[in-house]
Tab-separated table of C-alpha atoms and ligand atoms in Angstrom:
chain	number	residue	atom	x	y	z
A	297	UNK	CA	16.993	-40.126	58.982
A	298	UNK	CA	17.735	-36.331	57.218
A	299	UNK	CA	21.008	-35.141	56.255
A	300	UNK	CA	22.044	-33.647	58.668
A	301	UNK	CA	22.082	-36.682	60.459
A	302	UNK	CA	23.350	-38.241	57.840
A	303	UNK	CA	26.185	-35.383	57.686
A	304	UNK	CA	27.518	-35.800	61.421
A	305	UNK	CA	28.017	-39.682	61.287
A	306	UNK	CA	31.146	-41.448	60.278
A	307	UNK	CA	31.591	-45.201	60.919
A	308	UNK	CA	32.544	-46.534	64.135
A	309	UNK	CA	34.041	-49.667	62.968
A	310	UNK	CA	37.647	-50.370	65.132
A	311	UNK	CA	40.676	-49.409	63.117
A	312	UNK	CA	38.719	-47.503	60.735
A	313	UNK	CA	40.368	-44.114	59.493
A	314	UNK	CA	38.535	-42.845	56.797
A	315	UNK	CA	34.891	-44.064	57.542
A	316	UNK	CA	33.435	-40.646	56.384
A	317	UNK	CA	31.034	-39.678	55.179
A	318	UNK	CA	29.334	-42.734	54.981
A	319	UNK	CA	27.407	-43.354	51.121
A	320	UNK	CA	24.062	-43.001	50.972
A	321	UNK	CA	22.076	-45.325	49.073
A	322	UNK	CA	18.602	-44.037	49.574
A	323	UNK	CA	15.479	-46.426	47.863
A	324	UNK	CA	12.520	-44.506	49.591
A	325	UNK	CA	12.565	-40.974	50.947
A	326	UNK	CA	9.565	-38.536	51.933
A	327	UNK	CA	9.813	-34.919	52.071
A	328	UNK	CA	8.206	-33.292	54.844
A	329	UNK	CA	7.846	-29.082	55.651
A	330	UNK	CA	9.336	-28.087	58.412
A	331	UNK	CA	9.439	-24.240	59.630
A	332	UNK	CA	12.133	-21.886	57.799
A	333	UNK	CA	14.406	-20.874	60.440
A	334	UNK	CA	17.405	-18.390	59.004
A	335	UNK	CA	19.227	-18.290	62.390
A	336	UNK	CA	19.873	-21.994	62.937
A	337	UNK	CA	20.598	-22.392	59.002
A	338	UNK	CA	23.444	-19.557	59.416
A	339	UNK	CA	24.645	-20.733	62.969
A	340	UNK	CA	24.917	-24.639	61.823
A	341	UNK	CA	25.954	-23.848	58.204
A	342	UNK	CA	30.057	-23.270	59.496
A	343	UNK	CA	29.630	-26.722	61.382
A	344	UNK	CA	28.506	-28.638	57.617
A	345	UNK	CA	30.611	-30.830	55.725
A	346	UNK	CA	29.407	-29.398	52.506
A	347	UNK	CA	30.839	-32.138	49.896
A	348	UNK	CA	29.324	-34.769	52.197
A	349	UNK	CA	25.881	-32.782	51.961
A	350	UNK	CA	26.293	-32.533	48.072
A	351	UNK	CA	26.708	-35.886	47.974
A	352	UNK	CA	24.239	-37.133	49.746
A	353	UNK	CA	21.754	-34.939	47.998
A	354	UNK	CA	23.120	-36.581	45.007
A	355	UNK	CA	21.619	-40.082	46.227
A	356	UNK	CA	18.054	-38.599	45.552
A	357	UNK	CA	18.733	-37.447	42.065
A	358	UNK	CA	18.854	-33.962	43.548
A	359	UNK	CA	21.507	-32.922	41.306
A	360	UNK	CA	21.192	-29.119	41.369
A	361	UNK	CA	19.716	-28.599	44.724
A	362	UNK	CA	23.438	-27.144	46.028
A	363	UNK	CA	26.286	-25.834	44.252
A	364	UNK	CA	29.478	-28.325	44.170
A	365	UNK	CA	31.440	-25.361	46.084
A	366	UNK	CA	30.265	-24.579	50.016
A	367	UNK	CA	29.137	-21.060	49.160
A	368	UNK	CA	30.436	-18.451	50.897
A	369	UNK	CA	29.164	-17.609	54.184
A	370	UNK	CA	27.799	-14.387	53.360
A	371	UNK	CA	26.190	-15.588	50.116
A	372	UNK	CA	23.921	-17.150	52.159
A	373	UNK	CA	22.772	-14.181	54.496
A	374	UNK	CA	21.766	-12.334	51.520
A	375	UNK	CA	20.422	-15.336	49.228
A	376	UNK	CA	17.608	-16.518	50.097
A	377	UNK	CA	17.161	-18.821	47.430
A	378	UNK	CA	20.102	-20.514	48.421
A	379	UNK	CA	19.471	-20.612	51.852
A	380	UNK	CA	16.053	-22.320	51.641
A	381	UNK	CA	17.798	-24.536	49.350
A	382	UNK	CA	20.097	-25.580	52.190
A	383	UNK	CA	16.752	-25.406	54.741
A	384	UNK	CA	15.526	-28.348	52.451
A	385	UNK	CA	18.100	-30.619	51.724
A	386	UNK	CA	19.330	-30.345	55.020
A	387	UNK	CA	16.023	-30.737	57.108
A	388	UNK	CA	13.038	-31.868	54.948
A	389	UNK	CA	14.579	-35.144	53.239
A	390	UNK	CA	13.602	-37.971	54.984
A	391	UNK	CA	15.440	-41.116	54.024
A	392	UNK	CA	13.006	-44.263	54.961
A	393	UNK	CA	15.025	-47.420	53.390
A	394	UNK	CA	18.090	-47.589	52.563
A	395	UNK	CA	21.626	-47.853	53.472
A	396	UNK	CA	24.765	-46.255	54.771
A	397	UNK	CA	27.996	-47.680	53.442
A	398	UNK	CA	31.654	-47.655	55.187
A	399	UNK	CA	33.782	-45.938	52.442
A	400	UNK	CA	36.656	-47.855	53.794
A	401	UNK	CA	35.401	-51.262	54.445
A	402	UNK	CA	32.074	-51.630	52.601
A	403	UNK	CA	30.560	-52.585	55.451
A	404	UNK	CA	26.305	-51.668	55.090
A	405	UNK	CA	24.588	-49.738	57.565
A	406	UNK	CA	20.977	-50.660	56.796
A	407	UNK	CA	18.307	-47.979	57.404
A	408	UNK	CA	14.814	-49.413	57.962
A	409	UNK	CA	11.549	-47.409	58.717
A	410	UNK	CA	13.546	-44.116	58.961
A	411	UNK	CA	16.344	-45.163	61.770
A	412	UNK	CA	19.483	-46.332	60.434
A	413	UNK	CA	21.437	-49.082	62.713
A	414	UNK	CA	24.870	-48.480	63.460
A	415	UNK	CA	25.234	-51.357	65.964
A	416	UNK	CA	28.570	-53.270	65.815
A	417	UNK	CA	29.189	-56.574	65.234
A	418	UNK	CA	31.119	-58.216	67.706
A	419	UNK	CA	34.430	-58.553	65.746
A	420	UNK	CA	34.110	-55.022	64.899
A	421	UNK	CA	34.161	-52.874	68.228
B	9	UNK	CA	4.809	-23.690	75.497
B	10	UNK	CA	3.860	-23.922	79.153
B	11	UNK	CA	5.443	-26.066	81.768
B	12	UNK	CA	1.965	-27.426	82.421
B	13	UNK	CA	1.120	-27.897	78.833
B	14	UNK	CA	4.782	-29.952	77.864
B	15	UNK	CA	3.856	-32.274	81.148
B	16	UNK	CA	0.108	-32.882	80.340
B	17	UNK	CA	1.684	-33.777	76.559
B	18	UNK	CA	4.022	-35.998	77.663
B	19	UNK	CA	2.096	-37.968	79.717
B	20	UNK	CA	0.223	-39.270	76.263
B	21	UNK	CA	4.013	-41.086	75.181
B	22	UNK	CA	3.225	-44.694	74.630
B	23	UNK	CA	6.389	-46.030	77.444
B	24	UNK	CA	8.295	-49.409	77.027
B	25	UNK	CA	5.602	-52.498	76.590
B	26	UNK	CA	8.060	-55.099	77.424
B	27	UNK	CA	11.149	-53.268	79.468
B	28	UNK	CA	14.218	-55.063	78.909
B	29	UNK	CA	15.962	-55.562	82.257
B	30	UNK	CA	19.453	-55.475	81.175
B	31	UNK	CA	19.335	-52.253	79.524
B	32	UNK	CA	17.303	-50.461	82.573
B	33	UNK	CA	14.281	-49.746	80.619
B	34	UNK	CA	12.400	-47.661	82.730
B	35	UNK	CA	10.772	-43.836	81.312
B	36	UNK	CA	11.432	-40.567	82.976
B	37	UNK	CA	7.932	-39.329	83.796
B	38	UNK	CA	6.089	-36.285	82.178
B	39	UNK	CA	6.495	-34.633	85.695
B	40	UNK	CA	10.695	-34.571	86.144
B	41	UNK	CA	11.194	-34.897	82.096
B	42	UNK	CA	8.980	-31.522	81.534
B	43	UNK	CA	10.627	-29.953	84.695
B	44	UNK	CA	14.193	-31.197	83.121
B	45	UNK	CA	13.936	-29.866	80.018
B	46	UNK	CA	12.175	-26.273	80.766
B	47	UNK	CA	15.067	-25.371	83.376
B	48	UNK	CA	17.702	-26.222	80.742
B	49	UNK	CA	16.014	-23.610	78.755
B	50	UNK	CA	14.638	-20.799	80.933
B	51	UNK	CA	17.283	-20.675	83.655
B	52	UNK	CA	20.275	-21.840	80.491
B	53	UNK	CA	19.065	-21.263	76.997
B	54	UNK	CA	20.190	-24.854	76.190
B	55	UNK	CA	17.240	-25.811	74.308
B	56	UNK	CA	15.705	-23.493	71.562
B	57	UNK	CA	17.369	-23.186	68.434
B	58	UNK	CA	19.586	-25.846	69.122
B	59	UNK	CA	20.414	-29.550	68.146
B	60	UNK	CA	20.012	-31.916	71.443
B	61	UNK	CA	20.490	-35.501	71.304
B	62	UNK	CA	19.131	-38.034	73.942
B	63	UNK	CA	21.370	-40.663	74.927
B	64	UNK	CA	19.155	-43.453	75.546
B	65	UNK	CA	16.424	-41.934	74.017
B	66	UNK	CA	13.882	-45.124	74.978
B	67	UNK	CA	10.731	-44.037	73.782
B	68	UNK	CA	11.051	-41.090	73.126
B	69	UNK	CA	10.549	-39.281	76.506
B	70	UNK	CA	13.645	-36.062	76.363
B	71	UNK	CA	13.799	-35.453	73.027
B	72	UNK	CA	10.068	-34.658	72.544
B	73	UNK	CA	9.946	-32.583	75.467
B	74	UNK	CA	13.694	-30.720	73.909
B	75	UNK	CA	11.459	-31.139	70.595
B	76	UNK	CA	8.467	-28.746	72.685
B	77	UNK	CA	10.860	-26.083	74.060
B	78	UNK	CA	11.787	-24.940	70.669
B	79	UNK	CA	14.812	-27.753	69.969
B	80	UNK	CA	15.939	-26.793	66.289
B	81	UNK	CA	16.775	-30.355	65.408
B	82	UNK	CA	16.853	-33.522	68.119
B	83	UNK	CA	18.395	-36.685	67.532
B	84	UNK	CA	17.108	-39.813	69.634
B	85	UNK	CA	20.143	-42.679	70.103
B	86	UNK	CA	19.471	-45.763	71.673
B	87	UNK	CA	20.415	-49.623	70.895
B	88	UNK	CA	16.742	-51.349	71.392
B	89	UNK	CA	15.150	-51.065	68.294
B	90	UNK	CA	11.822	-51.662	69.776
B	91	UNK	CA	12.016	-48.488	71.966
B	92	UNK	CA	13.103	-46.363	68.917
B	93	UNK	CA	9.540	-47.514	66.913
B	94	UNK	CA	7.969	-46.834	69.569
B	95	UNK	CA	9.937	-43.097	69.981
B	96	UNK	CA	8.984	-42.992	66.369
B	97	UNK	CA	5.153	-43.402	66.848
B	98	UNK	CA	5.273	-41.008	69.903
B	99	UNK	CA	7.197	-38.351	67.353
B	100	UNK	CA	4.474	-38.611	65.116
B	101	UNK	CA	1.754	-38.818	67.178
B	102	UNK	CA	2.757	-35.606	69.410
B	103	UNK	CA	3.756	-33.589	65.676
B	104	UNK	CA	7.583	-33.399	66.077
B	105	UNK	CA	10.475	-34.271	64.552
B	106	UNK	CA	12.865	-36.422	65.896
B	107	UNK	CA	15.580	-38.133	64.252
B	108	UNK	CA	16.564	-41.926	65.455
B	109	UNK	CA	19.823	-44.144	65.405
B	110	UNK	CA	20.082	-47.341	66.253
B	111	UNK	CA	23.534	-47.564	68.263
B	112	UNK	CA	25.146	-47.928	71.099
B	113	UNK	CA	26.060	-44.900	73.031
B	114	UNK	CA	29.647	-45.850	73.664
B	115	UNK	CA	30.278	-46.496	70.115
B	116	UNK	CA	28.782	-43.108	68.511
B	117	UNK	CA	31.136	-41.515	66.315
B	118	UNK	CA	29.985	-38.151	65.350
B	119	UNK	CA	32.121	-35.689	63.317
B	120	UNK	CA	31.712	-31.830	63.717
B	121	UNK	CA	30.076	-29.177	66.761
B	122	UNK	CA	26.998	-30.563	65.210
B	123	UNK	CA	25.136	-31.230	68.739
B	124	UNK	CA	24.833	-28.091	71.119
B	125	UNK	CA	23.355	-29.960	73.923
B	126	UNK	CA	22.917	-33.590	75.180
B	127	UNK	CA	19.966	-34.846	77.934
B	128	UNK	CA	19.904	-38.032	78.983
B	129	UNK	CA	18.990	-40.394	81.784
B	130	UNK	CA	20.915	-43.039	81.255
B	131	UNK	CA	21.038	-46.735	82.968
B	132	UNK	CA	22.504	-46.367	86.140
B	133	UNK	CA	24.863	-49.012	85.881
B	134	UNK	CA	23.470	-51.006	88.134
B	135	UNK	CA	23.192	-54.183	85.744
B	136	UNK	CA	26.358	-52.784	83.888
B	137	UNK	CA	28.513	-51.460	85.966
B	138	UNK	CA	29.862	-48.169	84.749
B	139	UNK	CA	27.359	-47.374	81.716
B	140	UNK	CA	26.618	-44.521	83.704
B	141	UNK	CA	29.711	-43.070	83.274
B	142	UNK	CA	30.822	-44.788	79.715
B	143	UNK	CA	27.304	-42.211	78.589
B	144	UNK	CA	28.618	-39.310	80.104
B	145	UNK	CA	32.114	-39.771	78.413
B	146	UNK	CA	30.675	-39.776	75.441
B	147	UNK	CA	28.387	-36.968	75.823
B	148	UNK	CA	31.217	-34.614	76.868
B	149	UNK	CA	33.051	-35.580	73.769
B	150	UNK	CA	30.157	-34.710	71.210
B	151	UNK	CA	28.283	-31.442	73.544
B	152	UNK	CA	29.476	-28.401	72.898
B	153	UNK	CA	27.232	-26.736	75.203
B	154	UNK	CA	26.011	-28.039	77.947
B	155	UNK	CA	24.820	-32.086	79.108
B	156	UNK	CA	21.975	-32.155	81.300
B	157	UNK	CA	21.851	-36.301	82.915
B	158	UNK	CA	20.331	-37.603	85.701
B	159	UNK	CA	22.460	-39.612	88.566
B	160	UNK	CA	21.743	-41.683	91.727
B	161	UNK	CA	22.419	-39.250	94.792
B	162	UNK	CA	24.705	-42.080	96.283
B	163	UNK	CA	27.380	-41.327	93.556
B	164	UNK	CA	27.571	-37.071	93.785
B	165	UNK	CA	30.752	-37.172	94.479
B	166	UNK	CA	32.504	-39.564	92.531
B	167	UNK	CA	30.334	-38.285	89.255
B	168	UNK	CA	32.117	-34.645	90.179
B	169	UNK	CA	35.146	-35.938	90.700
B	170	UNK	CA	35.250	-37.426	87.417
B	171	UNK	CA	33.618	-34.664	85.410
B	172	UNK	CA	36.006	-32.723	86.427
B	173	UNK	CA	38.852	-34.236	86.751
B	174	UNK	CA	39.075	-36.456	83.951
B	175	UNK	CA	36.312	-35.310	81.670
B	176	UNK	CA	37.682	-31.901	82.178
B	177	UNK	CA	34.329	-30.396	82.376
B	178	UNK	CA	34.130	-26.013	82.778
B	179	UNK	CA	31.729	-27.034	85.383
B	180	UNK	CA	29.535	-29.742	87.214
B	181	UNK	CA	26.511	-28.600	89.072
B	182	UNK	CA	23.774	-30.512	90.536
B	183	UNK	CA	20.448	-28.308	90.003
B	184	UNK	CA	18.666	-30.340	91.996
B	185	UNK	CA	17.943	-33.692	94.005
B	186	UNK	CA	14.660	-35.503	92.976
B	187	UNK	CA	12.745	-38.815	94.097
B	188	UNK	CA	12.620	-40.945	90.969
B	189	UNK	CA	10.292	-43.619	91.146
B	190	UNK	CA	11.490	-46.933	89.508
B	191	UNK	CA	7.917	-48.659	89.013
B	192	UNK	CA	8.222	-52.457	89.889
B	193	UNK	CA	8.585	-53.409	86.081
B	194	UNK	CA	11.277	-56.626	87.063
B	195	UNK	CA	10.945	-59.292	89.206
B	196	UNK	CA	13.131	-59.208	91.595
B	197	UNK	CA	12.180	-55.591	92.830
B	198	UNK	CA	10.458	-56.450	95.920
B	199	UNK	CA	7.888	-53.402	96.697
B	200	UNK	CA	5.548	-52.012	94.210
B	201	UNK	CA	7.825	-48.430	93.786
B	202	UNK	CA	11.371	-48.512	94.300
B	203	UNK	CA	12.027	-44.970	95.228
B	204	UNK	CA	15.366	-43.851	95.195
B	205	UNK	CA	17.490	-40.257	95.210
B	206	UNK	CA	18.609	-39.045	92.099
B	207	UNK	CA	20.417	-35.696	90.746
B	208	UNK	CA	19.930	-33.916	87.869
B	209	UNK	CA	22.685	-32.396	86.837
B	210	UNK	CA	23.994	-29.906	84.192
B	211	UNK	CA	27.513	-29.973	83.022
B	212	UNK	CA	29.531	-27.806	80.298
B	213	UNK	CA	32.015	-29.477	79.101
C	61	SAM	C1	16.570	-45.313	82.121
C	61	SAM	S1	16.099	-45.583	80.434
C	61	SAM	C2	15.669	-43.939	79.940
C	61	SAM	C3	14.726	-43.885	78.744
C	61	SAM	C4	14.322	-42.505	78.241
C	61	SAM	N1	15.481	-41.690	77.925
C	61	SAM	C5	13.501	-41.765	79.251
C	61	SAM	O1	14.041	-40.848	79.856
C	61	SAM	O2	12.322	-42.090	79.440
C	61	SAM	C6	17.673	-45.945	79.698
C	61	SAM	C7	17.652	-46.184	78.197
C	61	SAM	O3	18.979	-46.395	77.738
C	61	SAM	C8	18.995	-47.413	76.755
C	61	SAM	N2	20.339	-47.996	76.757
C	61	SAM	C9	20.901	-48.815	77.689
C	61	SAM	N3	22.184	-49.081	77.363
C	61	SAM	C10	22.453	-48.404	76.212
C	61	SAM	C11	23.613	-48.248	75.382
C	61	SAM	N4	24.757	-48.851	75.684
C	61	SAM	N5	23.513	-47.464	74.287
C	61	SAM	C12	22.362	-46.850	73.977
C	61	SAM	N6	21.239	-46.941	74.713
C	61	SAM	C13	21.275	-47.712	75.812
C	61	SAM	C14	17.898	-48.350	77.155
C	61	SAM	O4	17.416	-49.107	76.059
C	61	SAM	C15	16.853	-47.378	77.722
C	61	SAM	O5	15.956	-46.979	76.718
């Protein structure tokens, strides 16, 4: 799972409000290259919780990979640094154990082998 | 990539070893999935640069092929763990990224425009009734560019009706009607190759 998955899912629990975003606890990750692509950075950057992307960088120790703020949006057409900052926290974390946990509820998501399972229990759909 | 090139690749997926019969576990072949997934992006620019999910990814089969035609990011959902290893392997093996979730479809909640485009076969509903069209609800609430699905022939016009009407799609066109070959994978299919008629279809919601 990367952060941008990571960054679109809330929890699904029934009766849940404010299941989002969902804490990461991340105990083995792998970063991968994957190609630098400007135009998708800048298109999906508007659609980005940014405090939820902080965050989860945060769960790797990555404590200075993005500033606190969401950066202006035309910061990032003309920083480059910044933008392939974004490229990898977004896109080039991959989280391979772990967990995702309900910030309402405390309920634990486990992630195992890379896919995180969201399934319900039956009490909770 | 060529059309001939994503259908030769696709044909090396590793497919379901032990289909589960309750959650139709059957793959689209290399021959409709390649065809599928380079008209959503030659005749509709669905594809490259964007983020697709497959609903009911299986094995793997949709998103790769997005993954081929230039998908920016693709997200594989599914609830049988099983098929999402496998997906995983196939991912790896074939040298694309492909993000997984364990979940079912009907409980996905997703935040944001995040996904552009959703493709999906998904069960037909004939051991659940109506997971057809529980998949397609969904999709329309978390595309915000186009869902490409495949449905049985026999339920065009209901499936428009709906889209339409109560899914309030912009539009709901069938792009074309194929033979899909269900291989005998359960018991109780009688002949070796259940061929039936199916639509692919591409709505924007
Ligand atoms: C017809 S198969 C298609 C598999 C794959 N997408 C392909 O095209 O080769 C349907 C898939 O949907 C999955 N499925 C069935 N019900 C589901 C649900 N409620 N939520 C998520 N996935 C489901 C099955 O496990 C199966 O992999």
């Amino acid at each position: 799972m990367r952060l941008l998955t990571h960054n679109m899912l809330s929890c699904n629990i029934k009766g849940v409000k404010n299941g989002y975003p969902l804490r990461l606890e991340a105990e083995k990750w792998t970063e991968k290259e994957v190609d630098f692509n400007a135009k998708f950075l800048r298109g999906i950057f508007p659609k980005i919780d940014w405090p939820a992307l902080v965050g989860s960088a945060r769960s790797f120790g990555f404590n200075d990979l993005l500033p606190d703020e969401a950066p202006d949006s035309s910061l990032l057409a003309s920083d480059d640094d910044l933008l392939r900052r974004f490229h990898h926290a977004l896109l080039e974390i991959h989280v391979e154990e772990g967990g995702l946990v309900c910030p309402e509820t405390g309920r634990r998501f486990p992630i195992n082998k890379g896919i995180p399972n969201l399934l319900l229990h039956e009490d909770e759909v | 990539m060529k059309l001939k090139q994503i259908e030769s690749l696709l044909g090396r997926i590793q497919q379901f070893s032990n289909p589960k019969l309750d959650l139709e576990q059957y793959p689209t072949g290399p021959h409709i999935a390649s065809r599928m997934l380079y008209t959503a992006e030659n005749t509709f620019g669905d594809v490259n640069g964007k983020v697709v999910a497959d609903f009911g990814c299986g094995c793997g089969t949709l998103g790769i092929a997005s993954a081929f035609l230039g998908a920016d990011y693709v997200i594989g959902i599914d609830v049988d763990l099983k098929s999402l290893e496998t997906a995983s392997q196939n991912a790896e093996n074939l040298e694309v990224d492909v993000d997984l979730i364990q979940c079912d479809v009907k409980n996905l909640s997703s935040r944001g425009q995040v996904i552009d485009t959703v493709v999906m076969n998904p069960p037909f509903g004939t051991r659940k009734k109506g997971s057809d069209m529980e998949f397609l609800s969904v999709a329309f609430k978390v595309a915000s560019q186009a869902v490409y699905s495949l449905h049985k022939t026999s339920t065009r016009e209901h499936i428009k009706r709906v889209a339409l009407r109560d899914f309030s799609a912009n539009s709901a066109e069938v792009l074309c009607e194929l033979r899909f070959d269900v291989p005998q994978l359960y018991k109780f299919h009688k002949k070796k190759e259940v061929d039936i008629a199916v639509d692919l279809w591409r709505f924007v919601p």
